[in-house]
């Protein structure tokens, strides 16, 4: 009933991608908002920080979730832990 | 294996066909109504038809999906395809506050309002990365189910039930209140009656078919609400810029708004109006400082005026003095209320805060406080999103872990469509107000201004403060909700589109209320009764009990909503902070840290909720008055200047700290539980 080394490796890679994507999430949300006043140069009419809060960050969020789903589905197949059926 | 895969594919394409026809049918009805309006159908009838049609539609789906099977009732048979679960989650998620309130908040607060936009979307990253796939693999019915299995024993489950009910109930009261408001606006019926009509729609649906009916109704509701939101904004954008993509082009409108702000702030007429407000506010403050003296002196002066006017035989002056006396506050309580209202005019004396400027405030210290609160609010809303049981529950309904992951992507995509439109709408409407309304003569106002002033002065009221006959920006008092509600008229669209928007708002409120009621009923019937009181209860009795409870909770929530509780927006935000502090640490640590123990989780959840609730109760003026009898005017003793709305900022870390610290000193969880955690981490774990 022990996990194999392969299983452990799968989990570690999962943790790694989770950490990276979480870092990206943190930067577009909190770092940009923290420097909102400094980042207010004009970006197609919007002040940049306003654009990020109203659209840019949202697009990144959708991308993060989409990318994670894709990455993990591939990882499942690679490590043989995918589900048999949908 | 293959056969089942194929059946899911054909199920998905069949669903796509059904909802395709449905969307086409709905659009046809809207067009027919538009034609009927041209031929003279009255506004009241358009309102009734929208109300009856949509509620009947939702009820019809509920009747068609009726079920008594536990799997169907609790998790829609676990075969909802990812795209449709995404739409259902979108409708479940977007409440009346998102649909009607958000664009208004953005109009009123500019950059600060973006905390809601980011907070209510970015939370899905946490759902996707930390919760949805793992909860789906675990595959239970409710969130307390997971807590009970992972942490063992009744205590964690019980605390989970209490938190689930606490946050869902506060939230559902706000939704039913919204249903009442919109029904009243749509059909003109009495508020309380409106609540119960809407309630009927909610109940037929979730009562008969549980999660199954709620899911398919929510998909239908999503389609209506997104059409209703987009139509007027796109049209308004075409009118202003010639391009039907408001989200892409409103940057340039924002630039124009910023230029107008600068111009208006320097305008001498604006300064004059603001000066008058400041004077009135200062006078009122002086009177409030010494109430008895102001009462006697004020009255004496009016009486002297009256006597003088009568002596001079001046009819106009006599009338004025008599009116003044009639309106003069009768006693100190009345005087206090009247003058406090005058003193609040100080807000209207302030210059326009730039829409696009972040943390606009008078000095560096105030800006830092604004920044701190902005970040804290985003965090609370995000973590709360990833902890509200009615949302997490939805990911139990997908056919697989893979589908759960895809489903979060679709959920956020469908939510994103509305959320990235709301800031555009706010800017476009602001441009209309600054450009078209300000500067026109009071005698030549656009028709929609007069209409809305008549409907509800708290939403829009204009008064010629300096008496020059021209509208100044400072003379307009605007309520946030009007931004969405009046857009069709501002854009010059027929009334049928206004009806559509109200129907969209109703769909948003009903769908959220459905999901929340189901969560509460299931927490009571499944978790409390079946898992803790009578584990031998047959399926039929459990489902029946859930349905009965649904009815009781719904009526209870309606009764609370009918009291029109003071602060709806606060109730909604409170639900987020409570859920964030209560559930998030226990759920994530339960998955990512095998060592987390049951006692620790129980204490951590309780501590997180307790401190959050304590902070709200001691700092939020309305709660403070209710619990401790402290008058609202007394300034609150804030911790690090954090507003009560973000109370979760203290509860979330405390929850983590308590769980980690207590786990370290208690016995590690059993091997079975550690195996459960491992199982949850792999979509399909074949052990060596």
Tab-separated table of N, CA, C and O in Angstrom, chain B residues 293-364:
chain	number	residue	atom	x	y	z
B	293	UNK	N	-29.662	74.821	22.058
B	293	UNK	CA	-29.509	76.241	21.722
B	293	UNK	C	-29.977	76.494	20.283
B	293	UNK	O	-30.743	77.425	20.009
B	294	UNK	N	-29.539	75.621	19.362
B	294	UNK	CA	-29.906	75.780	17.961
B	294	UNK	C	-31.413	75.673	17.790
B	294	UNK	O	-32.009	76.393	16.982
B	295	UNK	N	-32.038	74.780	18.585
B	295	UNK	CA	-33.491	74.613	18.504
B	295	UNK	C	-34.197	75.927	18.875
B	295	UNK	O	-35.034	76.430	18.135
B	296	UNK	N	-33.866	76.457	20.048
B	296	UNK	CA	-34.554	77.671	20.517
B	296	UNK	C	-34.256	78.852	19.615
B	296	UNK	O	-35.153	79.576	19.193
B	297	UNK	N	-32.959	79.016	19.276
B	297	UNK	CA	-32.593	80.164	18.450
B	297	UNK	C	-33.221	80.097	17.063
B	297	UNK	O	-33.743	81.093	16.554
B	298	UNK	N	-33.178	78.904	16.474
B	298	UNK	CA	-33.730	78.729	15.129
B	298	UNK	C	-35.205	79.074	15.109
B	298	UNK	O	-35.689	79.783	14.220
B	299	UNK	N	-35.920	78.551	16.112
B	299	UNK	CA	-37.357	78.773	16.163
B	299	UNK	C	-37.639	80.270	16.399
B	299	UNK	O	-38.497	80.854	15.718
B	300	UNK	N	-36.880	80.856	17.324
B	300	UNK	CA	-37.095	82.273	17.650
B	300	UNK	C	-36.889	83.144	16.414
B	300	UNK	O	-37.659	84.069	16.145
B	301	UNK	N	-35.854	82.792	15.632
B	301	UNK	CA	-35.560	83.607	14.458
B	301	UNK	C	-36.688	83.527	13.442
B	301	UNK	O	-37.126	84.545	12.890
B	302	UNK	N	-37.203	82.303	13.227
B	302	UNK	CA	-38.295	82.139	12.264
B	302	UNK	C	-39.538	82.892	12.724
B	302	UNK	O	-40.235	83.516	11.922
B	303	UNK	N	-39.797	82.827	14.048
B	303	UNK	CA	-40.973	83.525	14.572
B	303	UNK	C	-40.825	85.041	14.407
B	303	UNK	O	-41.780	85.732	14.039
B	304	UNK	N	-39.580	85.514	14.636
B	304	UNK	CA	-39.313	86.951	14.467
B	304	UNK	C	-39.515	87.345	13.007
B	304	UNK	O	-40.144	88.368	12.700
B	305	UNK	N	-38.992	86.479	12.083
B	305	UNK	CA	-39.164	86.732	10.655
B	305	UNK	C	-40.637	86.837	10.310
B	305	UNK	O	-41.063	87.728	9.556
B	306	UNK	N	-41.406	85.882	10.863
B	306	UNK	CA	-42.826	85.825	10.556
B	306	UNK	C	-43.517	87.113	11.025
B	306	UNK	O	-44.288	87.730	10.282
B	307	UNK	N	-43.197	87.494	12.247
B	307	UNK	CA	-43.803	88.708	12.801
B	307	UNK	C	-43.451	89.918	11.947
B	307	UNK	O	-44.318	90.740	11.588
B	308	UNK	N	-42.176	90.029	11.556
B	308	UNK	CA	-41.720	91.163	10.753
B	308	UNK	C	-42.439	91.191	9.412
B	308	UNK	O	-42.897	92.248	8.943
B	309	UNK	N	-42.544	89.983	8.796
B	309	UNK	CA	-43.177	89.908	7.483
B	309	UNK	C	-44.635	90.309	7.572
B	309	UNK	O	-45.166	91.017	6.702
B	310	UNK	N	-45.309	89.840	8.646
B	310	UNK	CA	-46.730	90.184	8.815
B	310	UNK	C	-46.886	91.692	9.015
B	310	UNK	O	-47.775	92.313	8.432
B	311	UNK	N	-45.971	92.228	9.818
B	311	UNK	CA	-46.034	93.666	10.100
B	311	UNK	C	-45.859	94.463	8.806
B	311	UNK	O	-46.520	95.474	8.583
B	312	UNK	N	-44.935	93.964	7.940
B	312	UNK	CA	-44.664	94.683	6.701
B	312	UNK	C	-45.702	94.379	5.635
B	312	UNK	O	-45.628	94.921	4.533
B	313	UNK	N	-46.629	93.417	5.971
B	313	UNK	CA	-47.668	93.026	5.031
B	313	UNK	C	-47.090	92.439	3.739
B	313	UNK	O	-47.648	92.622	2.663
B	314	UNK	N	-45.958	91.728	3.902
B	314	UNK	CA	-45.291	91.126	2.746
B	314	UNK	C	-45.786	89.679	2.613
B	314	UNK	O	-45.381	88.804	3.366
B	315	UNK	N	-46.665	89.396	1.643
B	315	UNK	CA	-47.300	88.070	1.524
B	315	UNK	C	-46.273	86.964	1.264
B	315	UNK	O	-46.316	85.902	1.881
B	316	UNK	N	-45.330	87.235	0.331
B	316	UNK	CA	-44.345	86.212	-0.040
B	316	UNK	C	-43.470	85.857	1.160
B	316	UNK	O	-43.250	84.673	1.463
B	317	UNK	N	-42.980	86.869	1.866
B	317	UNK	CA	-42.105	86.629	3.010
B	317	UNK	C	-42.876	85.916	4.125
B	317	UNK	O	-42.343	85.038	4.812
B	318	UNK	N	-44.152	86.262	4.306
B	318	UNK	CA	-44.970	85.597	5.317
B	318	UNK	C	-45.082	84.112	5.010
B	318	UNK	O	-44.884	83.259	5.868
B	319	UNK	N	-45.384	83.838	3.750
B	319	UNK	CA	-45.525	82.439	3.310
B	319	UNK	C	-44.229	81.674	3.593
B	319	UNK	O	-44.243	80.567	4.116
B	320	UNK	N	-43.105	82.305	3.243
B	320	UNK	CA	-41.808	81.651	3.403
B	320	UNK	C	-41.545	81.327	4.878
B	320	UNK	O	-41.142	80.220	5.226
B	321	UNK	N	-41.819	82.290	5.724
B	321	UNK	CA	-41.570	82.092	7.151
B	321	UNK	C	-42.513	81.035	7.731
B	321	UNK	O	-42.121	80.212	8.556
B	322	UNK	N	-43.759	81.051	7.258
B	322	UNK	CA	-44.722	80.032	7.741
B	322	UNK	C	-44.275	78.635	7.345
B	322	UNK	O	-44.311	77.698	8.153
B	323	UNK	N	-43.857	78.506	6.077
B	323	UNK	CA	-43.357	77.201	5.611
B	323	UNK	C	-42.168	76.756	6.447
B	323	UNK	O	-42.060	75.592	6.849
B	324	UNK	N	-41.261	77.716	6.687
B	324	UNK	CA	-40.065	77.401	7.471
B	324	UNK	C	-40.447	76.895	8.852
B	324	UNK	O	-39.905	75.903	9.339
B	325	UNK	N	-41.415	77.535	9.461
B	325	UNK	CA	-41.861	77.123	10.801
B	325	UNK	C	-42.507	75.738	10.761
B	325	UNK	O	-42.287	74.905	11.630
B	326	UNK	N	-43.321	75.509	9.707
B	326	UNK	CA	-44.003	74.217	9.596
B	326	UNK	C	-42.993	73.095	9.440
B	326	UNK	O	-43.172	71.989	9.944
B	327	UNK	N	-41.910	73.396	8.715
B	327	UNK	CA	-40.907	72.359	8.462
B	327	UNK	C	-39.905	72.238	9.602
B	327	UNK	O	-39.138	71.277	9.656
B	328	UNK	N	-39.902	73.194	10.504
B	328	UNK	CA	-38.898	73.184	11.573
B	328	UNK	C	-39.075	71.941	12.451
B	328	UNK	O	-40.196	71.596	12.812
B	329	UNK	N	-37.968	71.246	12.779
B	329	UNK	CA	-38.068	69.996	13.544
B	329	UNK	C	-38.851	70.192	14.842
B	329	UNK	O	-38.641	71.156	15.566
B	330	UNK	N	-39.758	69.203	15.114
B	330	UNK	CA	-40.636	69.319	16.276
B	330	UNK	C	-39.883	69.139	17.600
B	330	UNK	O	-40.154	69.823	18.579
B	331	UNK	N	-38.973	68.128	17.635
B	331	UNK	CA	-38.249	67.897	18.896
B	331	UNK	C	-36.771	67.625	18.589
B	331	UNK	O	-36.359	67.672	17.430
B	332	UNK	N	-36.019	67.317	19.624
B	332	UNK	CA	-34.570	67.172	19.435
B	332	UNK	C	-34.206	65.983	18.553
B	332	UNK	O	-33.272	66.055	17.765
B	333	UNK	N	-34.962	64.860	18.707
B	333	UNK	CA	-34.653	63.695	17.870
B	333	UNK	C	-34.835	64.042	16.399
B	333	UNK	O	-33.978	63.725	15.564
B	334	UNK	N	-35.959	64.694	16.092
B	334	UNK	CA	-36.231	65.058	14.704
B	334	UNK	C	-35.170	66.035	14.201
B	334	UNK	O	-34.684	65.924	13.069
B	335	UNK	N	-34.784	66.967	15.063
B	335	UNK	CA	-33.793	67.965	14.667
B	335	UNK	C	-32.455	67.299	14.373
B	335	UNK	O	-31.785	67.612	13.379
B	336	UNK	N	-32.111	66.349	15.247
B	336	UNK	CA	-30.834	65.661	15.076
B	336	UNK	C	-30.804	64.939	13.732
B	336	UNK	O	-29.839	65.032	12.975
B	337	UNK	N	-31.901	64.232	13.417
B	337	UNK	CA	-31.957	63.479	12.159
B	337	UNK	C	-31.875	64.433	10.971
B	337	UNK	O	-31.107	64.211	10.038
B	338	UNK	N	-32.656	65.525	11.039
B	338	UNK	CA	-32.705	66.444	9.906
B	338	UNK	C	-31.352	67.098	9.681
B	338	UNK	O	-30.874	67.218	8.547
B	339	UNK	N	-30.709	67.517	10.772
B	339	UNK	CA	-29.439	68.227	10.611
B	339	UNK	C	-28.284	67.290	10.290
B	339	UNK	O	-27.334	67.680	9.623
B	340	UNK	N	-28.393	66.040	10.765
B	340	UNK	CA	-27.354	65.071	10.390
B	340	UNK	C	-27.402	64.852	8.884
B	340	UNK	O	-26.379	64.701	8.223
B	341	UNK	N	-28.634	64.861	8.338
B	341	UNK	CA	-28.795	64.689	6.897
B	341	UNK	C	-28.156	65.873	6.158
B	341	UNK	O	-27.467	65.688	5.155
B	342	UNK	N	-28.388	67.075	6.689
B	342	UNK	CA	-27.779	68.264	6.082
B	342	UNK	C	-26.255	68.199	6.164
B	342	UNK	O	-25.555	68.526	5.212
B	343	UNK	N	-25.764	67.765	7.324
B	343	UNK	CA	-24.308	67.708	7.519
B	343	UNK	C	-23.670	66.738	6.530
B	343	UNK	O	-22.523	66.917	6.112
B	344	UNK	N	-24.442	65.706	6.148
B	344	UNK	CA	-23.901	64.713	5.217
B	344	UNK	C	-23.709	65.316	3.823
B	344	UNK	O	-23.055	64.713	2.973
B	345	UNK	N	-24.281	66.485	3.581
B	345	UNK	CA	-24.092	67.136	2.282
B	345	UNK	C	-22.628	67.487	2.038
B	345	UNK	O	-22.245	67.779	0.908
B	346	UNK	N	-21.833	67.449	3.102
B	346	UNK	CA	-20.402	67.720	2.947
B	346	UNK	C	-19.805	66.854	1.848
B	346	UNK	O	-18.917	67.291	1.110
B	347	UNK	N	-20.330	65.620	1.720
B	347	UNK	CA	-19.803	64.710	0.703
B	347	UNK	C	-20.001	65.300	-0.688
B	347	UNK	O	-19.173	65.102	-1.574
B	348	UNK	N	-21.119	66.008	-0.879
B	348	UNK	CA	-21.384	66.543	-2.213
B	348	UNK	C	-20.602	67.827	-2.472
B	348	UNK	O	-20.599	68.335	-3.594
B	349	UNK	N	-19.958	68.347	-1.438
B	349	UNK	CA	-19.149	69.546	-1.619
B	349	UNK	C	-17.753	69.201	-2.122
B	349	UNK	O	-16.995	70.069	-2.533
B	350	UNK	N	-17.412	67.919	-2.101
B	350	UNK	CA	-16.064	67.502	-2.486
B	350	UNK	C	-15.912	67.559	-4.006
B	350	UNK	O	-16.877	67.360	-4.729
B	351	UNK	N	-14.703	67.835	-4.482
B	351	UNK	CA	-14.477	67.783	-5.929
B	351	UNK	C	-14.608	66.349	-6.443
B	351	UNK	O	-14.585	65.405	-5.659
B	352	UNK	N	-14.739	66.204	-7.771
B	352	UNK	CA	-14.879	64.870	-8.363
B	352	UNK	C	-13.565	64.109	-8.185
B	352	UNK	O	-12.502	64.634	-8.485
B	353	UNK	N	-13.675	62.879	-7.675
B	353	UNK	CA	-12.481	62.034	-7.609
B	353	UNK	C	-12.282	61.422	-8.988
B	353	UNK	O	-13.234	60.955	-9.595
B	354	UNK	N	-11.050	61.444	-9.480
B	354	UNK	CA	-10.791	60.945	-10.829
B	354	UNK	C	-11.143	59.465	-10.921
B	354	UNK	O	-10.760	58.682	-10.061
B	355	UNK	N	-11.895	59.105	-11.987
B	355	UNK	CA	-12.389	57.734	-12.135
B	355	UNK	C	-11.244	56.728	-12.225
B	355	UNK	O	-11.290	55.661	-11.642
B	356	UNK	N	-10.205	57.091	-12.964
B	356	UNK	CA	-9.146	56.120	-13.207
B	356	UNK	C	-8.003	56.178	-12.210
B	356	UNK	O	-7.061	55.408	-12.302
B	357	UNK	N	-8.086	57.098	-11.241
B	357	UNK	CA	-6.955	57.248	-10.330
B	357	UNK	C	-7.043	56.245	-9.183
B	357	UNK	O	-8.094	56.096	-8.560
B	358	UNK	N	-5.913	55.579	-8.908
B	358	UNK	CA	-5.909	54.587	-7.839
B	358	UNK	C	-5.736	55.278	-6.493
B	358	UNK	O	-4.904	56.172	-6.351
B	359	UNK	N	-6.535	54.869	-5.505
B	359	UNK	CA	-6.427	55.338	-4.122
B	359	UNK	C	-6.413	56.859	-4.016
B	359	UNK	O	-5.565	57.438	-3.347
B	360	UNK	N	-7.349	57.522	-4.748
B	360	UNK	CA	-7.399	58.973	-4.660
B	360	UNK	C	-7.763	59.369	-3.240
B	360	UNK	O	-8.746	58.897	-2.690
B	361	UNK	N	-6.934	60.196	-2.602
B	361	UNK	CA	-7.216	60.654	-1.241
B	361	UNK	C	-6.443	61.929	-1.004
B	361	UNK	O	-5.588	62.313	-1.818
B	362	UNK	N	-6.713	62.554	0.133
B	362	UNK	CA	-6.160	63.900	0.319
B	362	UNK	C	-4.660	63.903	0.612
B	362	UNK	O	-3.961	64.805	0.225
B	363	UNK	N	-4.141	62.887	1.289
B	363	UNK	CA	-2.700	62.882	1.540
B	363	UNK	C	-2.140	61.456	1.507
B	363	UNK	O	-2.875	60.487	1.322
B	364	UNK	N	-0.848	61.364	1.695
B	364	UNK	CA	-0.159	60.082	1.576
B	364	UNK	C	-0.701	59.051	2.579
B	364	UNK	O	-0.923	57.891	2.240
